[in-house]
Coordinates of C-alpha atoms and ligand atoms in Angstrom, one line a residue:
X1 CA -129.0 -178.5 67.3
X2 CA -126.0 -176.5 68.0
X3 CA -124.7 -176.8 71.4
X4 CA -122.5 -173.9 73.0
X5 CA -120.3 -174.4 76.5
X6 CA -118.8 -171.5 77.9
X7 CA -117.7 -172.6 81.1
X8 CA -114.2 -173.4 80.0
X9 CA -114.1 -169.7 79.9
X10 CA -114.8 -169.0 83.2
X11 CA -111.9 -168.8 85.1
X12 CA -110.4 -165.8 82.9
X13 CA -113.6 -164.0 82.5
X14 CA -116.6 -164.1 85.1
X15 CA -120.1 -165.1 84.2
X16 CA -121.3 -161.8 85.4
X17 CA -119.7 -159.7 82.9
X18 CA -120.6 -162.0 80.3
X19 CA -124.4 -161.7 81.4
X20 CA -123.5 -157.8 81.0
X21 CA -123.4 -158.0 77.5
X22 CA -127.3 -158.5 77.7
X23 CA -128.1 -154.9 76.7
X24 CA -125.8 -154.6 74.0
X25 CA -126.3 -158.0 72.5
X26 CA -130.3 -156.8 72.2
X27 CA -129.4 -153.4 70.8
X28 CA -126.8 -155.4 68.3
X29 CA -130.0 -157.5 67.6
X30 CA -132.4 -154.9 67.1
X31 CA -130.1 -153.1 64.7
X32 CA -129.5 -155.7 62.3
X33 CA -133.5 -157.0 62.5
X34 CA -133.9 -153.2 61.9
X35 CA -131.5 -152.6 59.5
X36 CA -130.5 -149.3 61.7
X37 CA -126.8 -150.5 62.0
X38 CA -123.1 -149.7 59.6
X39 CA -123.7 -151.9 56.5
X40 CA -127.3 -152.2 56.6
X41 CA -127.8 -152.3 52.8
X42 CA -126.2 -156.0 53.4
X43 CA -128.6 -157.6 55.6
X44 CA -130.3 -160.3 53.3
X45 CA -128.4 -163.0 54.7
X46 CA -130.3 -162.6 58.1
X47 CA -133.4 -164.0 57.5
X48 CA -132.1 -165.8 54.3
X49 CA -132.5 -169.8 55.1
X50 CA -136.1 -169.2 55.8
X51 CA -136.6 -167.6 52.7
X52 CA -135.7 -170.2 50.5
X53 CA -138.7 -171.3 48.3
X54 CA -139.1 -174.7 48.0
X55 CA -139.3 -173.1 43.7
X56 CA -135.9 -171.7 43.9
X57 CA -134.5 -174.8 45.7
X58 CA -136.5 -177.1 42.7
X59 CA -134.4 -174.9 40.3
X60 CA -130.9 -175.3 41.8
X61 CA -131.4 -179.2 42.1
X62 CA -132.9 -179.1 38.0
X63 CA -129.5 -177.4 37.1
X64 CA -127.6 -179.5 39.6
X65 CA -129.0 -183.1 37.7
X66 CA -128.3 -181.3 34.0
X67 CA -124.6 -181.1 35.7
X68 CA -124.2 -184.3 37.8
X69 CA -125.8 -186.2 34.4
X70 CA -123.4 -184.6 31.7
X71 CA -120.4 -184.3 33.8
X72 CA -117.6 -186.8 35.6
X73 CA -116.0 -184.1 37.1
X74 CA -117.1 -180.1 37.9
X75 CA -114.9 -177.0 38.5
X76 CA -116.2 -174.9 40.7
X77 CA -114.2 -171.3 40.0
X78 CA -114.7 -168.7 42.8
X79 CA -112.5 -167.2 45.7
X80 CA -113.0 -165.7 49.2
X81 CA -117.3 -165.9 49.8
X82 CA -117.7 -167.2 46.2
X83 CA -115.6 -170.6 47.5
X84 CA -114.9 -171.2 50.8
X85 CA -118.7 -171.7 51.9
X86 CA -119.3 -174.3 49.4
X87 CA -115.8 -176.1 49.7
X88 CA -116.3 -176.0 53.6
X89 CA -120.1 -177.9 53.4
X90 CA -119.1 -180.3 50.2
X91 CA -115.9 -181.7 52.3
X92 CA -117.8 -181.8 56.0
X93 CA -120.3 -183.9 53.9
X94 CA -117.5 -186.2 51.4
X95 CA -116.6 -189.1 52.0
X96 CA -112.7 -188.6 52.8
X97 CA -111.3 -190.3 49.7
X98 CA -114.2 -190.0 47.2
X99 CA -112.1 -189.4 44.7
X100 CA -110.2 -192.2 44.9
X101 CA -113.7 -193.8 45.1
X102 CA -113.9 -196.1 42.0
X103 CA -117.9 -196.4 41.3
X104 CA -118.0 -192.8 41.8
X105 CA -122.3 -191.4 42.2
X106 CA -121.4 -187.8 41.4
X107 CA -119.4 -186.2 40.1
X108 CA -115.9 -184.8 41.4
X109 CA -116.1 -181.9 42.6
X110 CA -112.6 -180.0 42.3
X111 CA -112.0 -175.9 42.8
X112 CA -109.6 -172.9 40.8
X113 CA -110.4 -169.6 40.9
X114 CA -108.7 -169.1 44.4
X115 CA -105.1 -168.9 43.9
X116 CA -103.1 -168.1 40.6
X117 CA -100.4 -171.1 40.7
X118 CA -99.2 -171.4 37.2
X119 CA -98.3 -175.0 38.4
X120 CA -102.4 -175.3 39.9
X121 CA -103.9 -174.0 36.9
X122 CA -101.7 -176.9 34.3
X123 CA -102.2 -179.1 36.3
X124 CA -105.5 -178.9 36.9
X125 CA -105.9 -178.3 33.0
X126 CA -103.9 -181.6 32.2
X127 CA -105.9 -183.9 34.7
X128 CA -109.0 -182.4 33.1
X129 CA -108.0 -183.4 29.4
X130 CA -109.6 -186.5 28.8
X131 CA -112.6 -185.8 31.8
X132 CA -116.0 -184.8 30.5
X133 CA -116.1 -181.8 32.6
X134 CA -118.1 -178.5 33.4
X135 CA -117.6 -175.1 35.3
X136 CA -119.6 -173.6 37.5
X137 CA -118.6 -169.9 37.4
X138 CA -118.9 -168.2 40.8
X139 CA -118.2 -164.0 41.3
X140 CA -120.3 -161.7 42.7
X141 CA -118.3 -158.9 40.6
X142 CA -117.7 -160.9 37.9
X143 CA -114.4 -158.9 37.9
X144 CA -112.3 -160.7 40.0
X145 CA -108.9 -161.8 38.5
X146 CA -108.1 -164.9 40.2
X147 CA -111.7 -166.8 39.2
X148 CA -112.0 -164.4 36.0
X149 CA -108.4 -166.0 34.7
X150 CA -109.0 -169.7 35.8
X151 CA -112.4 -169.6 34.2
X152 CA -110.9 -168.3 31.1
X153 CA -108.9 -171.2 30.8
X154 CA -111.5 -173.7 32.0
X155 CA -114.3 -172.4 29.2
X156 CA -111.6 -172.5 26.7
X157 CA -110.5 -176.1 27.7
X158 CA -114.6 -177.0 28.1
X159 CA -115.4 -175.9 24.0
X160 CA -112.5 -177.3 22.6
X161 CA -112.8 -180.7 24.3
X162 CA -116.6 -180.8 24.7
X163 CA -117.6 -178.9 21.7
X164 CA -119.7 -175.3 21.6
X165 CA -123.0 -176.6 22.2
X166 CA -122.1 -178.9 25.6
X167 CA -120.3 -176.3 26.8
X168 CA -123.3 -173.9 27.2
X169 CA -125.0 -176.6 28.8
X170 CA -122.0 -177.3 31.3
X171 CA -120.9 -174.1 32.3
X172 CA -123.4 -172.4 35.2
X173 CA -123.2 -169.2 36.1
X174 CA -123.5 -167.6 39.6
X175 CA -123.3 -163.8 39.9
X176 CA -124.5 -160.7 39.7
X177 CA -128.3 -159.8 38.1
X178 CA -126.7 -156.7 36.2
X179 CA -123.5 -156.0 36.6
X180 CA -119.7 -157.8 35.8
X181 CA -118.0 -159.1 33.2
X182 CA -119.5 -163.1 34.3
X183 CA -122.9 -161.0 34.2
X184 CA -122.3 -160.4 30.6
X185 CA -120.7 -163.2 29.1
X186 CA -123.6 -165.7 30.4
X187 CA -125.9 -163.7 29.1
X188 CA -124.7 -163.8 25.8
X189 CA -123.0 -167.4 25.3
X190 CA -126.7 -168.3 26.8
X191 CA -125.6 -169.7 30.5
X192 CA -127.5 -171.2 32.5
X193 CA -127.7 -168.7 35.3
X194 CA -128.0 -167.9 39.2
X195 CA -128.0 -164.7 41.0
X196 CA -126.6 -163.5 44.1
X197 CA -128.2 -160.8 46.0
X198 CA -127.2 -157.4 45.9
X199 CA -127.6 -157.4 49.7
X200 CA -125.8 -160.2 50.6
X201 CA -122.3 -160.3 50.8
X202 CA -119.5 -163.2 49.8
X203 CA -118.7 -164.3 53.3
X204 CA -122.2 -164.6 53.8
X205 CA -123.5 -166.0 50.3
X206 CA -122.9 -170.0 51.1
X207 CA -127.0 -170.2 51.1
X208 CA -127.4 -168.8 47.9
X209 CA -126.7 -170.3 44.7
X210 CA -123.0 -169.7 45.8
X211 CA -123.2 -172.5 48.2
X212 CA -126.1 -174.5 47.2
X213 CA -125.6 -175.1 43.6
X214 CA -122.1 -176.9 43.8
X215 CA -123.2 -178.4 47.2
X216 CA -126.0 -180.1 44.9
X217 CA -123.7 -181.1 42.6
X218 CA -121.6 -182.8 44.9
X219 CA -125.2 -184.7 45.5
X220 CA -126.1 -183.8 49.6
X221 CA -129.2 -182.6 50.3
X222 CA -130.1 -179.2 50.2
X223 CA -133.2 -179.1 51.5
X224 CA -131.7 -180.1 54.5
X225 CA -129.1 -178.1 55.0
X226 CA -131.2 -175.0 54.8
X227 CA -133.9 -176.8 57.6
X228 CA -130.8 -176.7 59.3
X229 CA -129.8 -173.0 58.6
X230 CA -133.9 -172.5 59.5
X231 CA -133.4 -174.1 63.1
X232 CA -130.4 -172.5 63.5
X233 CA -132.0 -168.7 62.4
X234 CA -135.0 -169.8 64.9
X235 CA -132.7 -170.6 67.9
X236 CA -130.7 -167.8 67.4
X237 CA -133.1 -165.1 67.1
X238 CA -134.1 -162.1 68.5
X239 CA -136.5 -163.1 70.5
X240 CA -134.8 -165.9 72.3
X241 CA -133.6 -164.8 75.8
X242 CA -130.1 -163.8 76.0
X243 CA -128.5 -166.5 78.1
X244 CA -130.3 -169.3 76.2
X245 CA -129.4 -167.7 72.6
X246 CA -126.0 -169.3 71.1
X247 CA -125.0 -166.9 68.9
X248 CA -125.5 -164.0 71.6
X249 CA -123.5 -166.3 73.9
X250 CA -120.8 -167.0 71.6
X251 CA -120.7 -162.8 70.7
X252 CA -120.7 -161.7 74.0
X253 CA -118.1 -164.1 75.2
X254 CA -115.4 -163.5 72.3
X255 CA -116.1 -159.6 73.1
X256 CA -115.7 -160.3 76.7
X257 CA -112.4 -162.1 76.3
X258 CA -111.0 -159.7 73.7
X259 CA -111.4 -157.2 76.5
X260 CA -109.3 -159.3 78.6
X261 CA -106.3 -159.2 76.3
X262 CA -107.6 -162.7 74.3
X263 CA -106.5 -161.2 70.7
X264 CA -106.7 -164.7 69.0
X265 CA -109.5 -166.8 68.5
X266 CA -108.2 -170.8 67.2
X267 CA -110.7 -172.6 65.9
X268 CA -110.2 -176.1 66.2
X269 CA -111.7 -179.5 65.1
X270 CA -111.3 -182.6 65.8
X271 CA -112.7 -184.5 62.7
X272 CA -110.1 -183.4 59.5
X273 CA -113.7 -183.0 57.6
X274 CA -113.8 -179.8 58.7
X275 CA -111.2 -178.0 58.0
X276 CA -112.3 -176.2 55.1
X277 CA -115.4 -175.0 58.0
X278 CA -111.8 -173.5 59.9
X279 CA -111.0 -171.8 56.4
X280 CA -114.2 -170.3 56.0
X281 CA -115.0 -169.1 59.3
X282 CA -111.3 -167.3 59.5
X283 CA -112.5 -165.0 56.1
X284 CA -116.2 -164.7 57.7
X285 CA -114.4 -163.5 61.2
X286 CA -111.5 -162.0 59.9
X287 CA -113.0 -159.8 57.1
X288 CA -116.1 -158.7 59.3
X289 CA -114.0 -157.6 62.1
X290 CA -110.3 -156.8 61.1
X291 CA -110.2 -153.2 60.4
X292 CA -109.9 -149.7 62.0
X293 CA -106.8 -151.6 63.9
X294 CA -109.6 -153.6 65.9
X295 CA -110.0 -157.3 65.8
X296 CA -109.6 -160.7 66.8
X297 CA -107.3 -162.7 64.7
X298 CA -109.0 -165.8 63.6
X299 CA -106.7 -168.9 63.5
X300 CA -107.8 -172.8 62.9
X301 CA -106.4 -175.9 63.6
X302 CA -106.9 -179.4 62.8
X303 CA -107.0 -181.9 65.8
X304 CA -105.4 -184.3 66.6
X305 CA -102.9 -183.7 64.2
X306 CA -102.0 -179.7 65.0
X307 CA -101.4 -180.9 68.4
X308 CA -98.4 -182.3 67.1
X309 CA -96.9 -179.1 66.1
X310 CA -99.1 -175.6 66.5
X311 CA -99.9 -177.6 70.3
X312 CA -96.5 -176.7 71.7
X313 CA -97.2 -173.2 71.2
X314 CA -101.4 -173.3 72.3
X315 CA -100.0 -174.7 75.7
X316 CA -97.3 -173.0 76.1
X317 CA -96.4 -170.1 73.9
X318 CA -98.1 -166.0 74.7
X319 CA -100.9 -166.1 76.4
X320 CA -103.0 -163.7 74.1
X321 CA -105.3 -166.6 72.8
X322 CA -108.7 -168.9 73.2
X323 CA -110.2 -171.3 71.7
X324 CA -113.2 -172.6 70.2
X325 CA -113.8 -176.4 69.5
X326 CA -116.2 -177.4 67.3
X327 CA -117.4 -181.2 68.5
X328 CA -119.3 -183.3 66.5
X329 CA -121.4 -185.8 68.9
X330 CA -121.8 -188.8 66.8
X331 CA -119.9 -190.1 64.1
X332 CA -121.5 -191.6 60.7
X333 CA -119.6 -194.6 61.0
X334 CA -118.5 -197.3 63.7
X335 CA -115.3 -198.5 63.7
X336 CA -113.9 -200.1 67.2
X337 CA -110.0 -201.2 67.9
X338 CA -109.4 -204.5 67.1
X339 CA -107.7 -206.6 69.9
X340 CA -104.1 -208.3 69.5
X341 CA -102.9 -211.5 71.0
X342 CA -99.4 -209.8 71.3
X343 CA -100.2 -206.5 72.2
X344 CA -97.2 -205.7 71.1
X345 CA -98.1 -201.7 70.2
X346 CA -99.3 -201.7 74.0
X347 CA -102.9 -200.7 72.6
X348 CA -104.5 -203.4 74.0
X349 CA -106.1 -201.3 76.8
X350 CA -108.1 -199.6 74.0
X351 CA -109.4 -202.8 71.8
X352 CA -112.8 -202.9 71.9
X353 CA -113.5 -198.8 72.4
X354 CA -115.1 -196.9 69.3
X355 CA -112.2 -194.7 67.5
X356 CA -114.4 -192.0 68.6
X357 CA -114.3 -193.1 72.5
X358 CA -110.0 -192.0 71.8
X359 CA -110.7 -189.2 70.1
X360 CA -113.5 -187.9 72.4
X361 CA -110.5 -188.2 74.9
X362 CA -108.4 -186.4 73.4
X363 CA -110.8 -183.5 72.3
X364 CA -111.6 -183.1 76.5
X365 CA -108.0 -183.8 77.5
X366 CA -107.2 -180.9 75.3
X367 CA -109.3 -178.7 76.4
X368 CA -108.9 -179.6 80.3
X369 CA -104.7 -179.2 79.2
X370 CA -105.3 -175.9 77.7
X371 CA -107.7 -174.2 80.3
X372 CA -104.7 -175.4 82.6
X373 CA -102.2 -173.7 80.6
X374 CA -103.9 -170.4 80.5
X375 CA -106.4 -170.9 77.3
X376 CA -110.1 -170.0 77.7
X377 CA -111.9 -172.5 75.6
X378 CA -115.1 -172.8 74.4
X379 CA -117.1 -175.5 73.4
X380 CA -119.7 -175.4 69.6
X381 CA -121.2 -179.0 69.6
X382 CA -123.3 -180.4 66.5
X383 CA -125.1 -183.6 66.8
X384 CA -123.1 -185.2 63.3
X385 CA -121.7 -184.1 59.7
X386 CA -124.8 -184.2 58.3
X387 CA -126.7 -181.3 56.2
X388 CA -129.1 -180.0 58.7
X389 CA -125.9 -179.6 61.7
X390 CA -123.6 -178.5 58.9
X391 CA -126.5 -175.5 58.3
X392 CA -127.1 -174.9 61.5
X393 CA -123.6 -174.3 62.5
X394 CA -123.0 -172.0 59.5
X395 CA -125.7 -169.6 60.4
X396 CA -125.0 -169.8 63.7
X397 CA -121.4 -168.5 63.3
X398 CA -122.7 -165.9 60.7
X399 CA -125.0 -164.7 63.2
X400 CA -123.1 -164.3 65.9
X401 CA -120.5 -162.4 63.7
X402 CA -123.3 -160.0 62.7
X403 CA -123.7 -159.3 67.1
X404 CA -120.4 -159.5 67.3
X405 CA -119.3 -157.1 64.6
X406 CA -121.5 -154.6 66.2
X407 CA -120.4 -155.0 69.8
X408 CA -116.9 -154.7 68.8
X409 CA -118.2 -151.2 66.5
X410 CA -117.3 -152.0 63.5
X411 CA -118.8 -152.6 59.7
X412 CA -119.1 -156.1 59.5
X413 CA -120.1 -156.1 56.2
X414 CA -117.8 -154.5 54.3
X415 CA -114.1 -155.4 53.5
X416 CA -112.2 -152.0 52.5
X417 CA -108.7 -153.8 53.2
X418 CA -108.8 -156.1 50.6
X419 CA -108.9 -153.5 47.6
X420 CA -105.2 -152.7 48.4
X421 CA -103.1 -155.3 47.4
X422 CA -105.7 -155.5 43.6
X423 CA -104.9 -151.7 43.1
X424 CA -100.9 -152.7 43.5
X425 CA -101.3 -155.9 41.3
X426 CA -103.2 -154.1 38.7
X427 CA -100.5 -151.2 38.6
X428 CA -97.5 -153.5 38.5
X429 CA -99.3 -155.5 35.7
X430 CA -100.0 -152.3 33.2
X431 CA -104.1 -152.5 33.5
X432 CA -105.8 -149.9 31.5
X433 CA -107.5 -147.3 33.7
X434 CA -104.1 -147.7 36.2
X435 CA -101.8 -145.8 34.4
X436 CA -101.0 -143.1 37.5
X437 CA -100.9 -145.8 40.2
X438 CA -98.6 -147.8 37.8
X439 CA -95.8 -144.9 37.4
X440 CA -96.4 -144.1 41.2
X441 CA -96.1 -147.7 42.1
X442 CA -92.3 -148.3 39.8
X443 CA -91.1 -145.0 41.4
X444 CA -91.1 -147.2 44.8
X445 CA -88.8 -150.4 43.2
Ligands
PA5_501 O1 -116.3 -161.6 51.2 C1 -116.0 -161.1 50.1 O2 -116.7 -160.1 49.7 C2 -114.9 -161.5 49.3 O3 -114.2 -162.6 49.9 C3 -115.4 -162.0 47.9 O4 -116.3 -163.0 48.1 C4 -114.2 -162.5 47.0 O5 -113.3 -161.5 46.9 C5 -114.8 -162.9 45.7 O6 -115.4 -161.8 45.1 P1 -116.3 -162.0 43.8 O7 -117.5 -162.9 44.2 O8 -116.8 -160.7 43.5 O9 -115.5 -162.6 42.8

């Protein structure tokens, strides 16, 4: 279960006016189990993981085997909420070089649909020419032109290499029930399909088909990870006291310390297998909170290895941050230091200790260096990367970004900012329907 330690924080902010968050917490609680709060219309991810049938779960994996049997490798196309969740759980879970892996058990999992590199998207094409591949086609819209563009490319690629017929059996759909251009072209080229709910937004979408459907493709375990997102929903709920509730905890503390000047949250890890969580709790934090100039600006970090270059500027640099370590107790493997007769490295003192022994070391004297230095830190343990912690820690963090959206008094669920810089791109690229903002938009160059 998820484990949070605030007392790293304590000598910036007092446990008192922590605890003073009680009544606000509740009446953040009570609003989104009410649905009385800004953005209430996207609420469905609150009580999503235990809603999952054990029916809809049955037809994700069914889908999942049809891919994982016809396919050595699968594009999953998406961006923002239709990506990062899934991308974040499928490389917690990978083996670090799976696919290098020679006797590979599923297939490769690789992603497009999230950036528009010309360079990418070739290169991606060419590696897929001689791969019996399939898509999975993620957008909520349907209309977004990074995923909408790469899956063009992929579904041509997919016919003309895999023939009309194994196409439509390879290419998966995830969006909208009704509306979108994805919407419309798996109904008619006769997709299968899986839809997201109207009332649950991308950030928040990585237990829907969103998440689940490539994160059974990969081959882990489902099931698990939404007991895991179950526990998590039970220990974080309403009715568990304040001070023994995580994601209250973790709302009210991050509040506290904004207060207090803390404008930065960092994220770090200490195991590179979650990196991709760093990525997608930055959009989940960053596109709940960032608006009406309010905010903390989510940052992530990769431990050991930022420490040699973003750790200068942690210790040392403006003291307008915190921090937030994810731990992960046990590791899945054992691997100890081997001794050496010469010693000449000067490890010797180590041989015999667990690799994780060191890197537990260096996780605490971090965190004991950066208190010192002037950097609250807070502690998010999880027992191991494993499906049911890996769901527990993502509905933790979503549910303490619903509190904590509220506290702070803004929309969490909606992201007006990032229509801006499509209306520019769709004006400088001569889309019908843009003609005004595109004569407005060459008057400025
Ligand atoms: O959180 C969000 O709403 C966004 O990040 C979207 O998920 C992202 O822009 C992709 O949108 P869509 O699923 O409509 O393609």
């Amino acid at each position: 279960m998820i484990g949070l330690n605030i007392e790293k924080t304590l000598g910036f902010i007092s446990k008192e006016d922590v605890l003073a968050y009680e009544p606000a917490v509740k009446a953040a609680q009570e609003a989104l189990e009410q649905g009385t709060g800004k953005g209430n219309d996207f609420l469905g991810w609150l009580h999503l993981p235990s809603s999952i049938s054990k029916e809809h779960l049955d037809e994700l994996k069914a889908a999942a085997q049809v891919l994982r049997e016809n396919c050595e490798v699968v594009v999953v196309a998406g961006i923002g909420g239709s990506y990062l969740g899934a991308r974040a759980v499928i490389e917690a879970l990978s083996n670090s070089f799976a696919w290098l892996v020679e006797k590979k058990t599923s297939p490769v999992i690789l992603f497009a649909g999230h950036n528009i590199g010309e360079d990418y998207l070739y290169e991606l094409t060419g590696y897929l020419k001689d791969k019996k591949f399939g898509v999975i086609n993620i957008s909520k819209s349907g209309t977004t032109t990074e995923t909408a563009l790469a899956f063009r490319l992929l579904k041509e690629q997919c016919e003309r290499q895999r023939g009309k017929e194994m196409a439509r059996k390879v290419i998966v759909a995830v969006t909208d029930a009704r509306k979108g251009a994805a919407r419309v072209m798996a109904d008619k080229e006769g997709y299968t399909s899986f839809i997201i709910p109207d009332n649950v937004g991308g950030r928040f979408s990585v237990l829907t088909p969103v998440g689940l459907l490539p994160i059974a493709v990969a081959g882990f375990d489902i099931d698990k990870l939404v007991a895991g997102a179950v526990a998590a929903e039970k220990a974080c709920g309403a009715d568990v006291p304040f001070a023994e509730n995580p994601a209250a905890l973790y709302a009210a503390t991050r509040n506290e310390l904004y207060k207090k000047g803390k404008k930065i949250e960092i994220l770090a890890n200490f195991n590179p297998k979650l990196h991709y969580v760093g990525e997608w709790w930055k959009q989940l934090y960053g596109e709940s909170e960032g608006k009406e100039h309010k905010g903390i600006f989510p940052a992530a970090t990769d431990f050991s290895t930022d420490l040699h270059s973003m750790g200068q500027w942690i210790q040392d640099g403006e003291r307008t941050i915190y921090e937030t370590v994810i731990s992960v107790e046990n590791p899945n493997h054992s691997l100890s230091v081997p001794t050496d007769a010469e010693n000449l490295d000067g490890l010797n003192y180590l041989a015999g200790k667990r690799v994780d022994e060191v890197n537990k070391m260096a996780e605490l004297g971090t965190q004991l260096a950066h208190v010192d230095g002037g950097v609250p830190n807070i502690r998010v343990s999880i027992p191991a990367l494993d499906e049911e912690s890996i769901g527990g820690l993502l509905y933790f963090f979503e549910k303490a970004c619903g509190i904590s959206g509220y506290l702070l008094g803004v929309n969490p669920f909606n992201q007006p900012g990032v229509e801006a810089y499509k209306k520019n791109m769709f004006a400088l690229l001569n889309k019908p329907g843009y003609e005004e903002e595109s004569k407005a938009i060459r008057a400025r160059l």
